[in-house]
Structure formats: structure tokens, C-alpha cells
Coordinates of C-alpha atoms in Angstrom, one line a residue:
M1 CA 3.9 63.9 -25.8
S2 CA 2.1 62.3 -23.0
V3 CA 4.4 60.2 -21.0
I4 CA 1.6 57.7 -20.5
S5 CA -0.3 56.1 -23.7
I6 CA -4.1 55.0 -24.1
G7 CA -3.1 51.5 -23.7
Q8 CA -1.0 52.2 -20.7
A9 CA -4.1 54.2 -19.2
A10 CA -6.6 51.4 -19.8
V11 CA -4.1 49.0 -18.0
L12 CA -3.7 51.0 -15.2
G13 CA -7.4 51.7 -15.0
V14 CA -8.2 48.1 -14.5
V15 CA -5.5 47.7 -11.8
E16 CA -6.7 50.8 -10.2
G17 CA -10.7 49.4 -10.2
I18 CA -9.6 46.1 -9.1
T19 CA -7.3 47.3 -6.0
E20 CA -8.7 50.2 -4.9
F21 CA -10.9 49.0 -2.4
L22 CA -9.4 45.8 -1.9
P23 CA -7.1 45.5 1.2
V24 CA -4.0 44.8 -1.4
S25 CA -2.8 48.2 -1.7
S26 CA -3.6 50.1 -5.2
T27 CA -0.8 52.3 -5.0
G28 CA 1.6 49.1 -4.6
H29 CA 0.1 47.5 -7.4
L30 CA 0.1 50.7 -9.6
K31 CA 3.6 51.4 -9.0
I32 CA 4.7 47.5 -9.7
T33 CA 2.4 47.7 -13.1
E34 CA 4.2 51.2 -14.2
G35 CA 7.5 49.5 -12.9
L36 CA 6.7 46.8 -15.4
M37 CA 5.7 48.9 -18.5
G38 CA 8.8 51.0 -17.8
I39 CA 6.9 54.4 -16.6
P40 CA 9.0 56.2 -14.1
V41 CA 7.1 55.4 -10.7
D42 CA 8.1 59.0 -9.1
D43 CA 7.6 60.8 -12.5
T44 CA 5.2 63.9 -10.8
A45 CA 3.1 63.5 -14.2
V46 CA 2.5 59.7 -13.2
V47 CA 2.0 60.2 -9.4
G48 CA -0.5 63.0 -10.5
F49 CA -2.3 60.4 -13.1
T50 CA -2.3 57.8 -10.2
A51 CA -4.3 60.2 -8.1
V52 CA -6.5 61.5 -10.7
I53 CA -7.8 58.0 -12.0
Q54 CA -8.9 57.0 -8.1
V55 CA -11.8 59.7 -9.0
G56 CA -13.0 57.1 -11.2
A57 CA -13.2 54.4 -8.4
I58 CA -14.6 56.9 -5.8
A59 CA -17.5 57.7 -8.4
A60 CA -18.1 53.8 -8.3
V61 CA -18.6 54.2 -4.8
L62 CA -21.0 57.3 -5.1
V63 CA -23.1 55.4 -7.5
Y64 CA -22.8 51.9 -5.7
F65 CA -24.1 53.7 -2.1
F66 CA -25.8 56.7 -3.7
K67 CA -29.2 55.6 -1.4
D68 CA -26.9 55.5 1.5
I69 CA -25.1 58.8 0.8
V70 CA -28.7 60.7 -0.5
R71 CA -29.9 59.7 3.3
I72 CA -26.6 60.7 5.3
V73 CA -26.2 64.1 3.3
S74 CA -30.1 64.8 3.9
A75 CA -29.7 64.0 7.3
W76 CA -26.9 66.4 7.6
G77 CA -28.5 69.3 5.7
R78 CA -31.6 68.8 8.1
G79 CA -29.5 68.8 11.0
L80 CA -27.9 72.5 10.3
T81 CA -31.2 73.8 10.6
D82 CA -33.2 71.6 13.1
K83 CA -31.5 71.0 16.0
H84 CA -33.7 67.8 16.8
E85 CA -32.2 66.0 13.8
R86 CA -28.8 66.6 15.3
Y87 CA -29.3 63.7 17.5
H88 CA -29.8 61.5 14.5
H89 CA -27.1 58.7 13.5
D90 CA -26.8 59.7 10.3
Y91 CA -26.0 63.5 11.0
K92 CA -23.7 62.9 13.4
F93 CA -21.8 60.1 11.1
A94 CA -21.6 62.8 8.3
W95 CA -19.7 65.2 10.5
W96 CA -17.4 62.4 11.4
V97 CA -16.3 61.5 8.2
I98 CA -15.6 65.6 7.4
Y99 CA -13.5 65.6 10.9
A100 CA -11.6 62.1 10.4
T101 CA -10.3 63.4 6.8
I102 CA -8.9 66.4 8.2
P103 CA -5.5 64.7 9.4
I104 CA -4.8 63.0 6.0
V105 CA -5.2 66.1 4.2
I106 CA -2.9 67.9 6.7
V107 CA -0.1 65.0 6.6
G108 CA -0.7 64.7 2.9
L109 CA -0.3 68.6 2.1
A110 CA 3.0 68.5 4.4
A111 CA 4.3 65.4 3.5
K112 CA 4.0 66.0 -0.6
P113 CA 7.6 66.0 -1.1
L114 CA 8.4 62.6 0.7
V115 CA 5.1 61.0 -0.8
E116 CA 6.2 62.2 -4.4
G117 CA 9.9 61.3 -3.7
P118 CA 11.8 58.7 -1.7
L119 CA 8.7 57.0 -0.4
A120 CA 7.5 56.3 -3.8
S121 CA 10.6 53.8 -4.0
L122 CA 9.2 50.0 -5.0
W123 CA 11.3 49.0 -2.2
V124 CA 8.8 50.7 0.0
V125 CA 6.2 49.3 -1.6
A126 CA 7.3 45.4 -1.2
G127 CA 7.8 46.0 2.6
S128 CA 4.8 47.7 3.3
L129 CA 2.9 44.8 1.7
I130 CA 4.3 42.6 3.9
V131 CA 4.3 44.4 7.1
G132 CA 0.4 45.5 6.3
S133 CA -0.1 41.8 6.0
G134 CA 1.0 41.3 9.3
V135 CA -1.2 44.2 10.8
M136 CA -4.0 42.6 8.8
W137 CA -3.9 39.3 10.0
A138 CA -3.2 40.6 13.9
A139 CA -6.6 42.7 13.4
D140 CA -8.5 40.1 12.1
Q141 CA -7.5 37.9 15.1
M142 CA -7.8 40.4 17.4
G143 CA -11.2 41.9 16.6
R144 CA -14.4 40.5 18.2
H145 CA -16.6 41.4 15.2
K146 CA -19.2 42.4 17.6
R147 CA -20.2 46.1 16.5
G148 CA -22.4 46.9 13.5
E149 CA -22.3 49.9 11.3
D150 CA -25.0 51.9 13.6
D151 CA -22.5 51.1 16.6
T152 CA -19.7 53.3 15.2
T153 CA -18.9 56.7 17.5
F154 CA -16.9 59.4 16.8
K155 CA -13.5 57.5 18.3
D156 CA -13.9 55.0 15.6
A157 CA -14.4 57.5 12.8
M158 CA -11.3 59.3 13.9
L159 CA -9.0 56.5 14.7
V160 CA -10.1 54.6 11.2
G161 CA -9.8 57.8 9.1
S162 CA -6.5 58.8 10.8
S163 CA -5.2 55.3 9.8
Q164 CA -5.3 56.4 6.0
I165 CA -1.9 58.1 7.1
L166 CA -0.1 54.9 7.2
A167 CA -1.1 54.0 3.3
L168 CA -0.1 57.9 2.3
L169 CA 3.3 57.3 3.8
F170 CA 4.2 54.0 2.9
P171 CA 2.5 52.8 -0.6
G172 CA 1.8 49.1 -0.2
F173 CA 0.4 49.4 3.1
S174 CA -2.7 49.7 1.6
R175 CA -5.9 52.4 2.6
S176 CA -8.2 49.9 2.9
G177 CA -6.2 47.7 4.8
A178 CA -5.2 50.5 7.2
T179 CA -8.8 51.1 7.8
M180 CA -10.6 47.9 7.5
S181 CA -7.8 46.6 10.4
T182 CA -8.2 49.6 12.3
A183 CA -12.0 49.2 12.5
L184 CA -11.6 45.3 13.4
I185 CA -9.4 46.0 16.3
L186 CA -12.1 48.4 17.6
D187 CA -14.2 45.4 17.4
L188 CA -16.7 46.5 14.0
D189 CA -17.5 43.4 11.9
R190 CA -16.1 43.0 8.7
V191 CA -18.9 44.3 6.6
A192 CA -18.9 47.5 8.7
A193 CA -15.1 47.7 8.8
T194 CA -15.5 47.6 5.0
R195 CA -18.7 49.9 4.7
L196 CA -16.7 52.5 6.8
S197 CA -13.5 52.3 4.8
F198 CA -15.7 53.2 1.7
F199 CA -17.5 56.0 3.2
L200 CA -14.1 57.7 4.4
G201 CA -12.4 57.0 1.1
I202 CA -14.5 59.3 -0.7
P203 CA -13.5 62.8 0.8
A204 CA -9.8 61.8 0.9
L205 CA -9.6 60.2 -2.4
T206 CA -11.5 63.0 -4.3
G207 CA -9.7 65.6 -2.9
A208 CA -6.0 63.6 -3.8
G209 CA -7.7 63.3 -7.2
L210 CA -8.8 66.8 -7.7
Y211 CA -5.8 68.5 -6.1
E212 CA -3.1 66.3 -8.5
L213 CA -5.5 67.1 -11.4
K214 CA -2.8 70.1 -12.6
D215 CA 0.2 68.4 -11.9
A216 CA -1.1 65.1 -14.1
V217 CA -2.0 67.3 -16.9
G218 CA 0.5 70.3 -16.6
A219 CA 3.5 67.6 -16.0
G220 CA 3.2 65.6 -19.4
V221 CA -0.3 63.4 -19.2
G222 CA -2.5 63.9 -22.0
A223 CA -6.3 64.4 -21.7
A224 CA -7.3 61.4 -23.4
P225 CA -5.0 58.8 -21.4
L226 CA -6.7 60.6 -18.1
V227 CA -10.3 60.0 -19.5
V228 CA -9.8 56.5 -20.5
G229 CA -7.7 55.3 -17.1
T230 CA -10.3 57.2 -15.2
A231 CA -13.9 55.7 -17.0
V232 CA -12.1 51.9 -16.7
S233 CA -11.3 52.4 -13.3
F234 CA -14.9 53.5 -12.4
V235 CA -16.4 50.3 -14.1
V236 CA -14.0 47.9 -12.6
A237 CA -14.1 49.3 -9.1
Y238 CA -18.0 48.9 -9.6
A239 CA -17.8 45.2 -9.8
S240 CA -14.8 45.1 -7.4
I241 CA -17.1 46.8 -4.6
S242 CA -20.1 44.3 -5.3
W243 CA -17.6 41.3 -4.8
L244 CA -15.6 42.8 -1.8
L245 CA -19.1 43.1 0.3
K246 CA -20.3 39.8 -0.7
F247 CA -17.0 38.1 0.1
V248 CA -16.0 39.7 3.8
A249 CA -19.7 38.7 4.8
R250 CA -18.6 35.1 4.7
H251 CA -14.9 35.0 5.0
S252 CA -11.7 36.2 6.8
F253 CA -9.2 38.6 5.6
N254 CA -6.5 35.5 5.3
A255 CA -6.4 35.1 1.5
F256 CA -5.9 38.9 1.2
V257 CA -2.9 38.4 3.7
V258 CA -1.5 35.4 2.1
Y259 CA -1.8 37.2 -1.1
R260 CA 0.1 40.4 -0.1
I261 CA 2.8 38.2 1.5
I262 CA 3.3 36.5 -1.9
V263 CA 3.4 39.9 -3.8
G264 CA 5.5 41.7 -1.4
V265 CA 8.2 38.5 -1.6
L266 CA 8.1 38.8 -5.6
L267 CA 8.6 42.1 -5.7
L268 CA 11.6 41.8 -3.3
A269 CA 13.0 39.2 -5.6
L270 CA 12.3 41.2 -8.7
L271 CA 14.0 44.5 -7.4
G272 CA 17.0 42.1 -5.7
T273 CA 17.9 40.6 -8.8
G274 CA 17.6 43.9 -11.1
A275 CA 14.8 42.6 -13.2
L276 CA 12.7 45.6 -11.7
H277 CA 14.0 49.0 -11.0
A278 CA 12.9 50.9 -7.7

């Protein structure tokens, strides 16, 4: 019998799709939702399910940015055989995404027991939501927003890619929030920071989902809930991506900062009163 029902999977798919790319922490919101539905947040199968349905959100990125991805991958392929193509920004950017993914892969494998154990606590989520909000606000204020996507460098990619580790170790910090904040500190504009966050998330989240698939299925999540959760997250994430890119082109991240603080404080209150178990 599956530890997650099809109905619960659909709800979690909606939560994943909405929050994966918004800087509000998809992992944090998924854990809060699981807690409210009585699903054990530190169960191996549940942790695996969470990682697997992220693949649906990543598939939405692949579809939304299909032309960009084809352009970048094509430039990378041409550069492998033609040294003149290696001066093209797209060729270099493809390698940067690969290199920038290595730190989180190493830490993810090494810290897996912690991530699936003590760090899966809702207390950690609440604290990370609030602390991450301060980081995001400071980054938005500090950044000069003067550099576009074509101005990104290897250093930018490595620093932004490595910042994903914060979200891995502290669920609630938000992968999008960490990467966007780092990019803003490096003076990228909000749209460039958001797009870089999307591209860097593709290999990291896809790899995590495929790696956790065996644990999710083997530990007690049925195939039907996995399919439903992944499909729902794809549809909702596609709409979320389109909305976010339009939003950041005209607004600061302050709305997300305020929202995160409110959710973090409410979560602390629910945990403190025993209405929700960590």
C-alpha cells in the first residue's frame, strides 16, 4: 500500500509546481503540506517522492526554454569538434552549467543521511525560511542590477551553482532563493538572475529525481501517485515560470521576502503549540 495516495500526490504536485522556481522554497512548502496531511516528512519514501516529482517541474523548464536549450546544446556540440566555436558564449555557458553542478552533487551524496534525517525537520524549514528572507532582501538591496545574461562569467556560474548547497542542507532556504540572491549580489539584473537559476537547476534537480526514484518506489510509494504528482507539477510549473519571468521584470523580490517571513513565523507558531509535529 502506497504511503502517499493519489489525491495527496496531486496536492503535492500543485505545491511543487507553484513553488519550485519561486524563491519561497519548494522543499519547505512540500514538507509543511506533508505535515498538515499527516505524511511523515522524514520517511525515506516521502523524501524520494519529493525529489521525483521535481522532474515534472524540470520538464516544464525544458519545454519553456526549449529554443534556448537547443541553441546552447548545439553550440556545445559544435565546440567539441570546432575550436573556433569554443569562443562562443553559449559553448562556454554549457560547460559552466556542468562545472557548477559538481559541488552540489558531491555535497548531496556526502550529506544524504543528514538531509534525509535531522535536517528534514520542520524546525529547520521554519528557521531557513526566515533567515533566507533576510539574505534575499539584502541581496536585492545590494545588487546594482546592471549585468545581463550575456555578461555572465565562469565565476558567476560557479558561485551561483554552489549556492544551491544552502537549499540542499537547509530545506526552507530555497534553491531559487539562494541562486537568485547570489546572482543579484554579483550585480546581475533580476531577469538574468532568474534565468540563470532556471538553467542551473536543470541538471541538479533532474539528477536528484532520477537518483531518488528507486528509493521512492522501493520504499513504499506506488507508481500511480508518482505519475500523478509529476504530471501535475509539470503543468503548474510551466504556468509558474511564465508568471515569474514577467513579475521579476517589473518588481523587486520584496513580496517574496514578506511572504517567506509570514510562513516561517506561522510554522514556528504551529510547531510551538503542537498543532504540527516536526
